Amino acid sequence: MPTVVPGTDIRTSRIGFGTASLHHLFSRRHRLALLDEALSGGITHFDTSPFYGFGLAEQDLGAFLQGRRDRVTLATKIGLYPLGPAAGSAAGVWARKAGGRIVPALSHPVGDWSPARARRSLDHSLRRLRTDHVDLLLVHEPPASLIGDSSLHDWLEGERRAGRIRAHGIAGTADRCAPLVAAGDPLARMVQTADRLDRRDADFLTDAGRDLQITYGYLKAMIDGDAERTLRAALDRNAQGIVLVSTRSRERLRSLARIAA
Ligand SMILES: NC(=O)c1ccc[n+]([C@@H]2O[C@H](COP(=O)([O-])OP(=O)(O)OC[C@H]3O[C@@H](n4cnc5c(N)ncnc54)[C@H](OP(=O)(O)O)[C@@H]3O)[C@@H](O)[C@H]2O)c1
């Protein structure tokens, strides 16, 4: 069943597919087949970032979405970037991660939330994603220093008016997102945040009188090994928004997608 994400005009599936671990599949053919499994199963929202797979996730999504762009909603991010150029293959991602064990800066994200860097990043993301717009551009793990600084918000609004993004918001853990929500900062009108069934990390939103919009992290934190029960409970908790999931397995994805359908 489709939904309209509360507070937005984004109409899409109740489950979204997250691409942070897509590069765990070494073969590009397998990665594209996994994306195809998601869409065939009725999942029409895809979440990515220039940091995921050091750019490889956006490249794979761009290849997959050729001829299908109008069937999906697409979210990518600004704020956290890989060091150096985008990786061209999963082998390249793993090599960089291996190097990062010796020199951590090679694989750690570089944080830069300036509008100038965000503009360059959006240019590159659109090129990798082979599209002229994204449905949602999210400020990745926003620092509290953004509160009250209107420059990033002004730039985002300009991009929205220009049609390169349909909506924008923030994305990250409760400790990063809650201060912006509490301050009523305009960047935080749309929030994608980590949540768990046991800890209810996203309660900072309901405590502030807000609906859950996009949440993730439920399967990673499941305690009883029952993914389908966990996803059902997550969809009950985030009753109108999107629950992001990820898996390397087409079979697992098929049974998760069936729950939302
Ligand atoms: N700051 C942000 O905005 C932010 C941060 C984190 C994540 N995200 C987004 O949210 C997406 C999902 O995040 P997440 O990694 O926390 O996802 P998740 O869906 O909660 O957890 C994924 C983990 O669950 C396992 N899993 C999936 N289905 C399963 C099943 N049926 N049975 C047993 N295990 C299962 C996967 O292992 P297998 O692969 O082995 O199945 C994987 O280790 C990310 O890809 C990313 O797009 C956004």
JSON list of C-alpha atoms and ligand atoms in Angstrom, two decimals, residues 17-21 24 47-48 52 77 138 140-141 171-173 192-194 215-222 225-228 244-249 252-253 255-256, ligand 1:
[
{"chain": "A", "resi": 17, "resn": "PHE", "atom": "CA", "xyz": [15.20, 0.12, 0.39]},
{"chain": "A", "resi": 18, "resn": "GLY", "atom": "CA", "xyz": [18.46, 1.41, 1.88]},
{"chain": "A", "resi": 19, "resn": "THR", "atom": "CA", "xyz": [21.66, 1.16, -0.14]},
{"chain": "A", "resi": 20, "resn": "ALA", "atom": "CA", "xyz": [24.28, 1.71, 2.59]},
{"chain": "A", "resi": 21, "resn": "SER", "atom": "CA", "xyz": [25.39, -1.95, 2.35]},
{"chain": "A", "resi": 24, "resn": "HIS", "atom": "CA", "xyz": [28.59, -5.88, 0.29]},
{"chain": "A", "resi": 47, "resn": "ASP", "atom": "CA", "xyz": [17.62, 5.79, 0.09]},
{"chain": "A", "resi": 48, "resn": "THR", "atom": "CA", "xyz": [21.24, 6.52, -0.76]},
{"chain": "A", "resi": 52, "resn": "TYR", "atom": "CA", "xyz": [27.55, 4.85, 0.64]},
{"chain": "A", "resi": 77, "resn": "LYS", "atom": "CA", "xyz": [22.16, 13.25, 1.18]},
{"chain": "A", "resi": 138, "resn": "LEU", "atom": "CA", "xyz": [18.68, 15.04, 3.44]},
{"chain": "A", "resi": 140, "resn": "HIS", "atom": "CA", "xyz": [23.33, 13.82, 6.83]},
{"chain": "A", "resi": 141, "resn": "GLU", "atom": "CA", "xyz": [24.04, 13.73, 10.60]},
{"chain": "A", "resi": 171, "resn": "ALA", "atom": "CA", "xyz": [18.83, 12.40, 8.54]},
{"chain": "A", "resi": 172, "resn": "GLY", "atom": "CA", "xyz": [20.66, 10.83, 11.42]},
{"chain": "A", "resi": 173, "resn": "THR", "atom": "CA", "xyz": [20.66, 9.49, 14.92]},
{"chain": "A", "resi": 192, "resn": "GLN", "atom": "CA", "xyz": [14.72, 10.57, 8.84]},
{"chain": "A", "resi": 193, "resn": "THR", "atom": "CA", "xyz": [16.02, 8.99, 12.01]},
{"chain": "A", "resi": 194, "resn": "ALA", "atom": "CA", "xyz": [17.28, 5.78, 13.59]},
{"chain": "A", "resi": 215, "resn": "THR", "atom": "CA", "xyz": [12.84, 5.59, 10.26]},
{"chain": "A", "resi": 216, "resn": "TYR", "atom": "CA", "xyz": [15.51, 2.88, 9.96]},
{"chain": "A", "resi": 217, "resn": "GLY", "atom": "CA", "xyz": [17.54, 0.45, 12.02]},
{"chain": "A", "resi": 218, "resn": "TYR", "atom": "CA", "xyz": [14.83, -1.96, 13.24]},
{"chain": "A", "resi": 219, "resn": "LEU", "atom": "CA", "xyz": [16.18, -5.15, 11.65]},
{"chain": "A", "resi": 220, "resn": "LYS", "atom": "CA", "xyz": [19.75, -4.47, 12.67]},
{"chain": "A", "resi": 221, "resn": "ALA", "atom": "CA", "xyz": [18.54, -4.23, 16.29]},
{"chain": "A", "resi": 222, "resn": "MET", "atom": "CA", "xyz": [16.04, -7.12, 16.25]},
{"chain": "A", "resi": 225, "resn": "GLY", "atom": "CA", "xyz": [15.62, -13.11, 15.11]},
{"chain": "A", "resi": 226, "resn": "ASP", "atom": "CA", "xyz": [12.13, -12.73, 13.67]},
{"chain": "A", "resi": 227, "resn": "ALA", "atom": "CA", "xyz": [12.56, -10.17, 10.90]},
{"chain": "A", "resi": 228, "resn": "GLU", "atom": "CA", "xyz": [8.98, -10.27, 9.68]},
{"chain": "A", "resi": 244, "resn": "LEU", "atom": "CA", "xyz": [13.87, 1.69, 5.57]},
{"chain": "A", "resi": 245, "resn": "VAL", "atom": "CA", "xyz": [15.27, -1.82, 5.38]},
{"chain": "A", "resi": 246, "resn": "SER", "atom": "CA", "xyz": [18.39, -3.34, 3.90]},
{"chain": "A", "resi": 247, "resn": "THR", "atom": "CA", "xyz": [19.58, -6.84, 3.21]},
{"chain": "A", "resi": 248, "resn": "ARG", "atom": "CA", "xyz": [22.01, -8.54, 0.85]},
{"chain": "A", "resi": 249, "resn": "SER", "atom": "CA", "xyz": [19.54, -11.35, 0.22]},
{"chain": "A", "resi": 252, "resn": "ARG", "atom": "CA", "xyz": [14.84, -11.97, 2.54]},
{"chain": "A", "resi": 253, "resn": "LEU", "atom": "CA", "xyz": [13.91, -8.86, 0.60]},
{"chain": "A", "resi": 255, "resn": "SER", "atom": "CA", "xyz": [9.50, -11.76, 2.14]},
{"chain": "A", "resi": 256, "resn": "LEU", "atom": "CA", "xyz": [9.98, -8.31, 3.73]},
{"chain": "B", "resi": 1, "resn": "LIG", "atom": "N1", "xyz": [21.85, 8.74, 8.77]},
{"chain": "B", "resi": 1, "resn": "LIG", "atom": "C1", "xyz": [20.98, 8.08, 8.01]},
{"chain": "B", "resi": 1, "resn": "LIG", "atom": "O1", "xyz": [20.10, 8.64, 7.36]},
{"chain": "B", "resi": 1, "resn": "LIG", "atom": "C2", "xyz": [21.08, 6.59, 7.91]},
{"chain": "B", "resi": 1, "resn": "LIG", "atom": "C3", "xyz": [21.87, 5.85, 8.80]},
{"chain": "B", "resi": 1, "resn": "LIG", "atom": "C4", "xyz": [21.85, 4.47, 8.72]},
{"chain": "B", "resi": 1, "resn": "LIG", "atom": "C5", "xyz": [21.09, 3.86, 7.72]},
{"chain": "B", "resi": 1, "resn": "LIG", "atom": "N2", "xyz": [20.35, 4.61, 6.87]},
{"chain": "B", "resi": 1, "resn": "LIG", "atom": "C6", "xyz": [19.59, 4.01, 5.77]},
{"chain": "B", "resi": 1, "resn": "LIG", "atom": "O2", "xyz": [18.76, 3.00, 6.26]},
{"chain": "B", "resi": 1, "resn": "LIG", "atom": "C7", "xyz": [19.05, 1.78, 5.56]},
{"chain": "B", "resi": 1, "resn": "LIG", "atom": "C8", "xyz": [18.78, 0.61, 6.46]},
{"chain": "B", "resi": 1, "resn": "LIG", "atom": "O3", "xyz": [19.61, 0.76, 7.59]},
{"chain": "B", "resi": 1, "resn": "LIG", "atom": "P1", "xyz": [20.08, -0.44, 8.50]},
{"chain": "B", "resi": 1, "resn": "LIG", "atom": "O4", "xyz": [21.36, -0.99, 7.97]},
{"chain": "B", "resi": 1, "resn": "LIG", "atom": "O5", "xyz": [20.04, 0.05, 9.88]},
{"chain": "B", "resi": 1, "resn": "LIG", "atom": "O6", "xyz": [18.99, -1.50, 8.10]},
{"chain": "B", "resi": 1, "resn": "LIG", "atom": "P2", "xyz": [18.21, -2.63, 8.83]},
{"chain": "B", "resi": 1, "resn": "LIG", "atom": "O7", "xyz": [17.29, -3.05, 7.74]},
{"chain": "B", "resi": 1, "resn": "LIG", "atom": "O8", "xyz": [17.68, -2.26, 10.16]},
{"chain": "B", "resi": 1, "resn": "LIG", "atom": "O9", "xyz": [19.31, -3.74, 9.13]},
{"chain": "B", "resi": 1, "resn": "LIG", "atom": "C9", "xyz": [19.99, -4.40, 8.12]},
{"chain": "B", "resi": 1, "resn": "LIG", "atom": "C10", "xyz": [20.56, -5.67, 8.73]},
{"chain": "B", "resi": 1, "resn": "LIG", "atom": "O10", "xyz": [19.48, -6.58, 8.98]},
{"chain": "B", "resi": 1, "resn": "LIG", "atom": "C11", "xyz": [19.79, -7.83, 8.41]},
{"chain": "B", "resi": 1, "resn": "LIG", "atom": "N3", "xyz": [18.53, -8.42, 7.89]},
{"chain": "B", "resi": 1, "resn": "LIG", "atom": "C12", "xyz": [17.73, -7.92, 6.95]},
{"chain": "B", "resi": 1, "resn": "LIG", "atom": "N4", "xyz": [16.68, -8.75, 6.72]},
{"chain": "B", "resi": 1, "resn": "LIG", "atom": "C13", "xyz": [16.85, -9.81, 7.53]},
{"chain": "B", "resi": 1, "resn": "LIG", "atom": "C14", "xyz": [16.13, -11.01, 7.74]},
{"chain": "B", "resi": 1, "resn": "LIG", "atom": "N5", "xyz": [15.01, -11.30, 7.05]},
{"chain": "B", "resi": 1, "resn": "LIG", "atom": "N6", "xyz": [16.60, -11.88, 8.66]},
{"chain": "B", "resi": 1, "resn": "LIG", "atom": "C15", "xyz": [17.73, -11.61, 9.37]},
{"chain": "B", "resi": 1, "resn": "LIG", "atom": "N7", "xyz": [18.48, -10.50, 9.19]},
{"chain": "B", "resi": 1, "resn": "LIG", "atom": "C16", "xyz": [18.05, -9.60, 8.28]},
{"chain": "B", "resi": 1, "resn": "LIG", "atom": "C17", "xyz": [20.75, -7.54, 7.28]},
{"chain": "B", "resi": 1, "resn": "LIG", "atom": "O11", "xyz": [21.60, -8.64, 7.08]},
{"chain": "B", "resi": 1, "resn": "LIG", "atom": "P3", "xyz": [21.69, -9.40, 5.64]},
{"chain": "B", "resi": 1, "resn": "LIG", "atom": "O12", "xyz": [22.21, -8.39, 4.68]},
{"chain": "B", "resi": 1, "resn": "LIG", "atom": "O13", "xyz": [22.61, -10.51, 5.92]},
{"chain": "B", "resi": 1, "resn": "LIG", "atom": "O14", "xyz": [20.29, -9.85, 5.31]},
{"chain": "B", "resi": 1, "resn": "LIG", "atom": "C18", "xyz": [21.53, -6.34, 7.81]},
{"chain": "B", "resi": 1, "resn": "LIG", "atom": "O15", "xyz": [22.63, -6.76, 8.58]},
{"chain": "B", "resi": 1, "resn": "LIG", "atom": "C19", "xyz": [20.49, 1.94, 5.11]},
{"chain": "B", "resi": 1, "resn": "LIG", "atom": "O16", "xyz": [20.83, 1.12, 4.03]},
{"chain": "B", "resi": 1, "resn": "LIG", "atom": "C20", "xyz": [20.50, 3.40, 4.74]},
{"chain": "B", "resi": 1, "resn": "LIG", "atom": "O17", "xyz": [19.95, 3.59, 3.46]},
{"chain": "B", "resi": 1, "resn": "LIG", "atom": "C21", "xyz": [20.33, 5.95, 6.95]}
]
